[in-house]
Amino acid sequence: MHVLNLGILAHVDAGKTSLTERLLHTAGVIDEIGSVDAGSTTTDTLALERRRGITIKSAVVSFPLDDITVNLLDTPGHPDFVAEVERVLGVLDGAVLVLSAVEGVQARTRVLMRVLRRLSLPTLLFVNKIDRRGARETDLLREIAARLTPSLVPMGTTERLGTRDARFVPGPVPAALDVLADHDDGLLAAYVDGTLTPARVREAVAEQTRQALVHPVFLGSAVTGAGVGELLDGVRELLPLSGGSPDGPLSGTVFKVERGPAGEKIAYARLFSGTLRARDRIPFGVGTFTEGRVTGLSVFEHGADSRADAVEAGRIARLWGLADVRIGDAIGEPPKEQQRFFSPPTLETVVVPGAGVDPGALHLALAQLAEQDPLIGLRHDERRRETSVSLYGEVQKEVLQATLAEEYGLDVTFRGTTPLCIERPAGTGAAAEFVKGDGNPFLATVGLRVDPAPPGSGVDFRLEVELGSMPYAFFKAVEDTVLATLAQGLRGWQVTDCVVTMTHCGYCPRQSHAHQGFDKSMSSTGADFRGLTPLVLTDALRRAGTVVHEPVHRFRIEAPADTLGALLPVLGSLGALPRTTDTLGALCVLEGTVPAARVRELEQRLPGPTRGEGELESRFGHYAPVTHGPVPSRPRTDHNPLDRREYLLNVTRRVGS
């Protein structure tokens, strides 16, 4: 059977989940169309999703389309849950991007389309809500071409637009030929000599869509069903099917993890190659792999999931039995390297337990939620008995609070949201400590040098010593500890964009030593290198110095041109820096940067000076040195290698000199 893994993406409230319901109904999977307002939709299964009327978690539902099994992945539209969208994009064969015929191109629509084009993911556009008053067609297509992609191929037109009787009329649109001819000289030649046929045009649309060169546009209404049948025809004819050989080596990726009724982990995985069978013992992980036995499998069919004995390449399955599985894990041979499509979280808050809440139970609950969304960045301070989480925005925080209350019975509040900063080395610093050296209680020699690296390069660990000069396990202990220690720099923030080079190494083989007052047979262990490395690395960082950088967003504001004078002072008061200003008729377009910590306030204040007509689009841009106010710091949660005495007391219960 052929398989197509199809994603549905949209700006919030564009009608994405309603379209999913209509597709399932049209395909005969459900008898009645669920309502977002009534909380009765198929894919919004969480009580919180039904009550709030938004999608929070990605969901998979399947329906047949002739001889194709379509796995439909419904994704959140709200930007606070972008991590869910990111995880889904890596397993898709194609996508449908939903827009509203009334609101048109919105901020989130632009972000999603940029990512889809960057991935070259075949994408159909569906303009929803043509039955609503204020629905547009001609000028909306111009808007899409200007703000999303010029490679539009309208697949028809509308009649009675803006009324309950609005419908989609499929057929050739002359303007589409120009777009297709840009990628097919033969098509233009056939048009000129009069041999061009509708079948030839349709073939060109399908071929170019599968290559993500063009984007067919369908118009319709999820409420009335107008245009939905034609959209399904487009899905069947224009999008590529899943590839991969069932006889090839096992290769897949886990994009979602949830807990079953008994607390067991259930992994959602897309197989790119090979065949997976129940009871198979398989490797999984990222970098370092472990093995586990798959105790159960299910696949998605006809709107439900059913147990299966085996799953072949191209399909999406639920897996039981992998207790240590995590989102992002590869199964078998790692698929092509997964890239990051959206920005990381740039905000952080501390979770405050309410009266009577057991901190241990809270930490366990948060750990389970982090399994489902690793980007919440769980960070626990044992000394203060505090847990902080990383966030994309305030709505995500509200959902986290409600989830803890409803699913775990835990009443929590949050401290104020703060920007999640990073540290970068200001220069070069080096340090070393030697076996039997003064004040070194560890049977290890470690020397490290820290050098700055280009922004965005991450952390690179290198060796300037011979790999065979000591057991590989000791080198591995140093490398792993370096990465763990860099999670908290001189100011407590993650240190990144640096090269850490090991310059000295040494160990004690198994023989008698007189060391630190002991006279017995002693030899180095991995614990010695794990204990010494934070002291050496922190000393090297101290000599290099670090600069704290705060997250900065790029913004784009469209507003009436006559409101520019009132808008600029507001931007200035928030630390925003306009870079360019353009006038498009009665509109002005401002682009610039604003500190991530002020984006929320900008959203709240924008309606005032723009008479409610201002539209804000923002996304993570870069990290910039903190130049205003006190340099932010974050409390440490480790054994604090910045304080040698405290560190040694915590790690060895002895104090070096």
Short mmCIF file of N, CA, C and O in Angstrom, two decimals, residues 179-275:
data_model
loop_
_atom_site.label_atom_id
_atom_site.label_comp_id
_atom_site.label_asym_id
_atom_site.label_seq_id
_atom_site.Cartn_x
_atom_site.Cartn_y
_atom_site.Cartn_z
N VAL A 179 4.07 30.97 -14.57
CA VAL A 179 4.86 30.42 -13.47
C VAL A 179 5.44 29.06 -13.85
O VAL A 179 6.62 28.78 -13.61
N LEU A 180 4.63 28.20 -14.45
CA LEU A 180 5.10 26.87 -14.85
C LEU A 180 6.18 26.96 -15.92
O LEU A 180 7.15 26.20 -15.91
N ALA A 181 6.02 27.89 -16.86
CA ALA A 181 6.98 28.02 -17.95
C ALA A 181 8.35 28.48 -17.47
O ALA A 181 9.37 28.24 -18.14
N ASP A 182 8.41 29.12 -16.30
CA ASP A 182 9.71 29.53 -15.75
C ASP A 182 10.61 28.33 -15.49
O ASP A 182 11.84 28.47 -15.47
N HIS A 183 10.00 27.15 -15.28
CA HIS A 183 10.78 25.96 -14.96
C HIS A 183 10.69 24.90 -16.06
O HIS A 183 11.21 23.80 -15.88
N ASP A 184 10.02 25.21 -17.18
CA ASP A 184 9.81 24.21 -18.23
C ASP A 184 9.71 24.93 -19.57
O ASP A 184 8.63 25.40 -19.96
N ASP A 185 10.83 25.01 -20.28
CA ASP A 185 10.84 25.70 -21.57
C ASP A 185 9.94 25.00 -22.58
O ASP A 185 9.33 25.64 -23.45
N GLY A 186 9.84 23.66 -22.48
CA GLY A 186 9.02 22.92 -23.42
C GLY A 186 7.56 23.26 -23.31
O GLY A 186 6.82 23.22 -24.30
N LEU A 187 7.13 23.61 -22.10
CA LEU A 187 5.74 23.97 -21.88
C LEU A 187 5.40 25.25 -22.65
O LEU A 187 4.35 25.36 -23.29
N LEU A 188 6.30 26.22 -22.57
CA LEU A 188 6.07 27.48 -23.28
C LEU A 188 6.08 27.26 -24.79
O LEU A 188 5.26 27.83 -25.52
N ALA A 189 6.99 26.41 -25.26
CA ALA A 189 7.06 26.13 -26.70
C ALA A 189 5.78 25.47 -27.18
O ALA A 189 5.26 25.79 -28.26
N ALA A 190 5.25 24.54 -26.37
CA ALA A 190 4.00 23.88 -26.75
C ALA A 190 2.84 24.86 -26.79
O ALA A 190 1.95 24.76 -27.64
N TYR A 191 2.86 25.83 -25.91
CA TYR A 191 1.80 26.85 -25.90
C TYR A 191 1.89 27.71 -27.17
O TYR A 191 0.87 28.01 -27.81
N VAL A 192 3.11 28.06 -27.54
CA VAL A 192 3.31 28.92 -28.71
C VAL A 192 2.89 28.21 -29.99
O VAL A 192 2.23 28.80 -30.87
N ASP A 193 3.24 26.91 -30.12
CA ASP A 193 2.90 26.22 -31.37
C ASP A 193 1.53 25.56 -31.35
O ASP A 193 1.15 24.82 -32.26
N GLY A 194 0.76 25.78 -30.24
CA GLY A 194 -0.62 25.33 -30.19
C GLY A 194 -0.82 23.87 -29.86
O GLY A 194 -1.92 23.34 -30.05
N THR A 195 0.22 23.20 -29.35
CA THR A 195 0.10 21.77 -29.03
C THR A 195 -0.08 21.51 -27.54
O THR A 195 -0.10 20.35 -27.11
N LEU A 196 -0.20 22.55 -26.77
CA LEU A 196 -0.32 22.39 -25.32
C LEU A 196 -1.71 21.86 -24.96
O LEU A 196 -2.73 22.39 -25.41
N THR A 197 -1.75 20.79 -24.16
CA THR A 197 -3.02 20.19 -23.74
C THR A 197 -3.20 20.33 -22.23
O THR A 197 -2.22 20.48 -21.49
N PRO A 198 -4.44 20.26 -21.75
CA PRO A 198 -4.67 20.31 -20.30
C PRO A 198 -3.92 19.21 -19.56
O PRO A 198 -3.43 19.42 -18.44
N ALA A 199 -3.81 18.03 -20.17
CA ALA A 199 -3.09 16.93 -19.52
C ALA A 199 -1.61 17.27 -19.35
O ALA A 199 -1.00 16.96 -18.32
N ARG A 200 -1.05 17.92 -20.37
CA ARG A 200 0.38 18.31 -20.28
C ARG A 200 0.57 19.34 -19.18
O ARG A 200 1.57 19.29 -18.45
N VAL A 201 -0.37 20.27 -19.03
CA VAL A 201 -0.27 21.28 -17.97
C VAL A 201 -0.35 20.60 -16.60
O VAL A 201 0.41 20.91 -15.68
N ARG A 202 -1.31 19.67 -16.48
CA ARG A 202 -1.47 18.98 -15.20
C ARG A 202 -0.21 18.19 -14.84
O ARG A 202 0.21 18.16 -13.67
N GLU A 203 0.42 17.57 -15.83
CA GLU A 203 1.67 16.85 -15.58
C GLU A 203 2.75 17.81 -15.09
O GLU A 203 3.53 17.48 -14.19
N ALA A 204 2.82 18.98 -15.69
CA ALA A 204 3.83 19.96 -15.29
C ALA A 204 3.58 20.44 -13.87
O ALA A 204 4.52 20.60 -13.08
N VAL A 205 2.30 20.66 -13.51
CA VAL A 205 1.98 21.08 -12.16
C VAL A 205 2.42 20.02 -11.16
O VAL A 205 3.04 20.33 -10.13
N ALA A 206 2.12 18.75 -11.46
CA ALA A 206 2.48 17.67 -10.54
C ALA A 206 3.99 17.55 -10.39
O ALA A 206 4.52 17.44 -9.28
N GLU A 207 4.69 17.57 -11.51
CA GLU A 207 6.14 17.41 -11.47
C GLU A 207 6.80 18.55 -10.71
O GLU A 207 7.68 18.32 -9.86
N GLN A 208 6.37 19.77 -10.98
CA GLN A 208 7.01 20.92 -10.32
C GLN A 208 6.60 21.05 -8.86
O GLN A 208 7.37 21.53 -8.03
N THR A 209 5.39 20.59 -8.53
CA THR A 209 4.98 20.61 -7.12
C THR A 209 5.81 19.64 -6.31
O THR A 209 6.25 19.95 -5.20
N ARG A 210 6.04 18.44 -6.86
CA ARG A 210 6.82 17.43 -6.14
C ARG A 210 8.26 17.87 -5.95
O ARG A 210 8.94 17.41 -5.04
N GLN A 211 8.74 18.77 -6.80
CA GLN A 211 10.08 19.32 -6.65
C GLN A 211 10.08 20.60 -5.82
O GLN A 211 11.12 21.22 -5.64
N ALA A 212 8.89 20.99 -5.32
CA ALA A 212 8.73 22.21 -4.52
C ALA A 212 9.13 23.46 -5.30
O ALA A 212 9.57 24.45 -4.72
N LEU A 213 8.94 23.41 -6.63
CA LEU A 213 9.22 24.59 -7.46
C LEU A 213 8.03 25.52 -7.53
O LEU A 213 8.20 26.74 -7.70
N VAL A 214 6.83 24.96 -7.44
CA VAL A 214 5.61 25.76 -7.47
C VAL A 214 4.69 25.30 -6.34
O VAL A 214 4.89 24.23 -5.75
N HIS A 215 3.68 26.14 -6.04
CA HIS A 215 2.76 25.85 -4.94
C HIS A 215 1.33 26.05 -5.44
O HIS A 215 0.86 27.18 -5.56
N PRO A 216 0.64 24.95 -5.76
CA PRO A 216 -0.75 25.06 -6.18
C PRO A 216 -1.63 25.66 -5.08
O PRO A 216 -1.42 25.39 -3.89
N VAL A 217 -2.61 26.46 -5.48
CA VAL A 217 -3.51 27.13 -4.55
C VAL A 217 -4.94 26.66 -4.79
O VAL A 217 -5.45 26.74 -5.91
N PHE A 218 -5.56 26.16 -3.72
CA PHE A 218 -6.97 25.79 -3.74
C PHE A 218 -7.72 26.74 -2.82
O PHE A 218 -7.16 27.21 -1.82
N LEU A 219 -8.96 27.04 -3.13
CA LEU A 219 -9.78 27.90 -2.30
C LEU A 219 -11.03 27.14 -1.89
O LEU A 219 -11.56 26.33 -2.66
N GLY A 220 -11.50 27.38 -0.67
CA GLY A 220 -12.68 26.67 -0.23
C GLY A 220 -13.09 27.04 1.17
O GLY A 220 -12.68 28.07 1.72
N SER A 221 -13.89 26.17 1.77
CA SER A 221 -14.38 26.41 3.13
C SER A 221 -14.45 25.08 3.87
O SER A 221 -15.12 24.14 3.42
N ALA A 222 -13.77 25.01 5.00
CA ALA A 222 -13.84 23.80 5.83
C ALA A 222 -15.24 23.64 6.42
O ALA A 222 -15.67 22.52 6.70
N VAL A 223 -15.95 24.75 6.61
CA VAL A 223 -17.28 24.69 7.21
C VAL A 223 -18.30 24.11 6.24
O VAL A 223 -19.09 23.23 6.59
N THR A 224 -18.31 24.59 4.99
CA THR A 224 -19.30 24.13 4.02
C THR A 224 -18.81 22.96 3.18
O THR A 224 -19.61 22.29 2.54
N GLY A 225 -17.51 22.74 3.15
CA GLY A 225 -16.94 21.67 2.33
C GLY A 225 -16.56 22.11 0.94
O GLY A 225 -16.01 21.31 0.16
N ALA A 226 -16.80 23.37 0.60
CA ALA A 226 -16.45 23.87 -0.73
C ALA A 226 -14.94 23.72 -0.95
O ALA A 226 -14.14 24.10 -0.10
N GLY A 227 -14.56 23.18 -2.10
CA GLY A 227 -13.16 23.08 -2.47
C GLY A 227 -12.39 21.96 -1.81
O GLY A 227 -11.24 21.71 -2.18
N VAL A 228 -12.98 21.29 -0.83
CA VAL A 228 -12.24 20.26 -0.09
C VAL A 228 -12.02 19.02 -0.96
O VAL A 228 -10.95 18.39 -0.91
N GLY A 229 -13.02 18.65 -1.76
CA GLY A 229 -12.83 17.51 -2.66
C GLY A 229 -11.72 17.76 -3.65
O GLY A 229 -10.90 16.87 -3.94
N GLU A 230 -11.65 18.99 -4.18
CA GLU A 230 -10.58 19.34 -5.11
C GLU A 230 -9.23 19.34 -4.42
O GLU A 230 -8.21 18.94 -5.01
N LEU A 231 -9.20 19.77 -3.16
CA LEU A 231 -7.95 19.72 -2.40
C LEU A 231 -7.48 18.27 -2.24
O LEU A 231 -6.29 17.97 -2.39
N LEU A 232 -8.40 17.36 -1.93
CA LEU A 232 -8.04 15.95 -1.81
C LEU A 232 -7.52 15.40 -3.14
O LEU A 232 -6.56 14.60 -3.15
N ASP A 233 -8.13 15.83 -4.24
CA ASP A 233 -7.60 15.42 -5.54
C ASP A 233 -6.16 15.91 -5.71
O ASP A 233 -5.30 15.19 -6.24
N GLY A 234 -5.92 17.14 -5.26
CA GLY A 234 -4.56 17.68 -5.34
C GLY A 234 -3.58 16.91 -4.48
O GLY A 234 -2.43 16.67 -4.88
N VAL A 235 -4.00 16.53 -3.28
CA VAL A 235 -3.14 15.73 -2.40
C VAL A 235 -2.76 14.42 -3.09
O VAL A 235 -1.61 14.00 -3.08
N ARG A 236 -3.76 13.77 -3.72
CA ARG A 236 -3.51 12.48 -4.35
C ARG A 236 -2.64 12.61 -5.60
O ARG A 236 -1.74 11.79 -5.82
N GLU A 237 -2.85 13.64 -6.40
CA GLU A 237 -2.19 13.74 -7.69
C GLU A 237 -0.89 14.52 -7.68
O GLU A 237 -0.02 14.29 -8.53
N LEU A 238 -0.73 15.45 -6.73
CA LEU A 238 0.37 16.40 -6.84
C LEU A 238 1.50 16.18 -5.82
O LEU A 238 2.62 16.64 -6.05
N LEU A 239 1.23 15.51 -4.72
CA LEU A 239 2.24 15.36 -3.68
C LEU A 239 2.94 14.01 -3.80
O LEU A 239 2.33 13.01 -4.21
N PRO A 240 4.21 13.94 -3.43
CA PRO A 240 4.97 12.69 -3.57
C PRO A 240 4.62 11.70 -2.46
O PRO A 240 4.31 12.08 -1.33
N LEU A 241 4.68 10.43 -2.78
CA LEU A 241 4.44 9.38 -1.80
C LEU A 241 5.72 9.09 -1.02
O LEU A 241 6.82 9.46 -1.42
N SER A 242 5.54 8.40 0.11
CA SER A 242 6.70 8.04 0.92
C SER A 242 7.60 7.09 0.15
O SER A 242 7.13 6.21 -0.57
N GLY A 243 8.90 7.27 0.35
CA GLY A 243 9.87 6.38 -0.27
C GLY A 243 10.48 5.46 0.78
O GLY A 243 9.99 5.33 1.90
N GLY A 244 11.57 4.82 0.42
CA GLY A 244 12.27 3.94 1.33
C GLY A 244 11.96 2.49 1.07
O GLY A 244 10.82 2.13 0.77
N SER A 245 12.98 1.66 1.17
CA SER A 245 12.82 0.24 0.90
C SER A 245 12.54 -0.53 2.18
O SER A 245 13.27 -0.39 3.16
N PRO A 246 11.50 -1.37 2.18
CA PRO A 246 11.25 -2.19 3.37
C PRO A 246 12.34 -3.23 3.60
O PRO A 246 12.45 -3.81 4.69
N ASP A 247 13.16 -3.50 2.56
CA ASP A 247 14.24 -4.48 2.69
C ASP A 247 15.57 -3.83 3.06
O ASP A 247 16.57 -4.53 3.22
N GLY A 248 15.59 -2.50 3.19
CA GLY A 248 16.83 -1.81 3.51
C GLY A 248 17.14 -1.87 5.00
O GLY A 248 16.38 -2.45 5.80
N PRO A 249 18.25 -1.27 5.40
CA PRO A 249 18.60 -1.23 6.83
C PRO A 249 17.59 -0.41 7.61
O PRO A 249 17.05 0.58 7.09
N LEU A 250 17.31 -0.80 8.83
CA LEU A 250 16.32 -0.10 9.66
C LEU A 250 16.80 1.32 9.95
O LEU A 250 17.92 1.53 10.42
N SER A 251 15.92 2.28 9.66
CA SER A 251 16.25 3.69 9.92
C SER A 251 14.96 4.46 10.14
O SER A 251 14.02 4.37 9.34
N GLY A 252 14.90 5.20 11.22
CA GLY A 252 13.71 5.99 11.52
C GLY A 252 14.02 7.06 12.54
O GLY A 252 15.16 7.20 12.99
N THR A 253 13.01 7.84 12.89
CA THR A 253 13.21 8.89 13.89
C THR A 253 11.96 9.02 14.74
O THR A 253 10.84 8.86 14.26
N VAL A 254 12.16 9.32 16.02
CA VAL A 254 11.07 9.49 16.98
C VAL A 254 10.72 10.97 17.04
O VAL A 254 11.59 11.80 17.33
N PHE A 255 9.47 11.33 16.77
CA PHE A 255 9.09 12.74 16.76
C PHE A 255 8.09 13.09 17.87
O PHE A 255 7.77 14.26 18.06
N LYS A 256 7.63 12.10 18.61
CA LYS A 256 6.70 12.37 19.69
C LYS A 256 6.77 11.25 20.71
O LYS A 256 6.95 10.09 20.35
N VAL A 257 6.64 11.61 21.99
CA VAL A 257 6.61 10.63 23.07
C VAL A 257 5.45 10.99 23.99
O VAL A 257 5.28 12.16 24.35
N GLU A 258 4.66 10.01 24.37
CA GLU A 258 3.58 10.24 25.32
C GLU A 258 3.54 9.09 26.32
O GLU A 258 4.23 8.08 26.15
N ARG A 259 2.76 9.26 27.37
CA ARG A 259 2.60 8.22 28.38
C ARG A 259 1.23 7.56 28.23
O ARG A 259 0.23 8.23 28.02
N GLY A 260 1.21 6.23 28.35
CA GLY A 260 -0.03 5.49 28.27
C GLY A 260 -0.76 5.48 29.60
O GLY A 260 -0.29 6.06 30.60
N PRO A 261 -1.90 4.81 29.67
CA PRO A 261 -2.71 4.78 30.90
C PRO A 261 -1.96 4.24 32.11
O PRO A 261 -2.21 4.65 33.24
N ALA A 262 -1.04 3.31 31.87
CA ALA A 262 -0.28 2.72 32.97
C ALA A 262 1.05 3.42 33.21
O ALA A 262 1.88 2.94 33.98
N GLY A 263 1.24 4.56 32.56
CA GLY A 263 2.48 5.32 32.74
C GLY A 263 3.59 4.89 31.81
O GLY A 263 4.71 5.41 31.88
N GLU A 264 3.31 3.93 30.90
CA GLU A 264 4.35 3.44 30.00
C GLU A 264 4.62 4.46 28.88
O GLU A 264 3.73 5.19 28.47
N LYS A 265 5.86 4.48 28.40
CA LYS A 265 6.22 5.36 27.31
C LYS A 265 5.74 4.78 25.97
O LYS A 265 5.88 3.59 25.72
N ILE A 266 5.19 5.67 25.14
CA ILE A 266 4.79 5.30 23.79
C ILE A 266 5.48 6.27 22.84
O ILE A 266 5.33 7.48 22.96
N ALA A 267 6.26 5.72 21.91
CA ALA A 267 7.02 6.55 20.98
C ALA A 267 6.34 6.56 19.62
O ALA A 267 5.93 5.51 19.11
N TYR A 268 6.22 7.75 19.02
CA TYR A 268 5.74 7.89 17.65
C TYR A 268 6.97 8.00 16.75
O TYR A 268 7.82 8.88 16.95
N ALA A 269 7.06 7.11 15.76
CA ALA A 269 8.25 7.09 14.91
C ALA A 269 7.87 7.00 13.45
O ALA A 269 6.90 6.33 13.08
N ARG A 270 8.64 7.67 12.60
CA ARG A 270 8.53 7.53 11.14
C ARG A 270 9.69 6.65 10.68
O ARG A 270 10.85 6.91 11.01
N LEU A 271 9.36 5.60 9.93
CA LEU A 271 10.39 4.74 9.37
C LEU A 271 10.75 5.22 7.96
O LEU A 271 9.87 5.38 7.12
N PHE A 272 12.03 5.45 7.73
CA PHE A 272 12.50 5.86 6.41
C PHE A 272 13.02 4.68 5.60
O PHE A 272 13.09 4.74 4.38
N SER A 273 13.41 3.61 6.30
CA SER A 273 13.96 2.44 5.62
C SER A 273 13.77 1.23 6.52
O SER A 273 13.72 1.34 7.75
N GLY A 274 13.67 0.05 5.88
CA GLY A 274 13.63 -1.19 6.63
C GLY A 274 12.24 -1.56 7.11
O GLY A 274 11.24 -0.91 6.79
N THR A 275 12.20 -2.62 7.89
CA THR A 275 10.96 -3.13 8.47
C THR A 275 11.18 -3.39 9.96
O THR A 275 12.19 -3.99 10.34
#
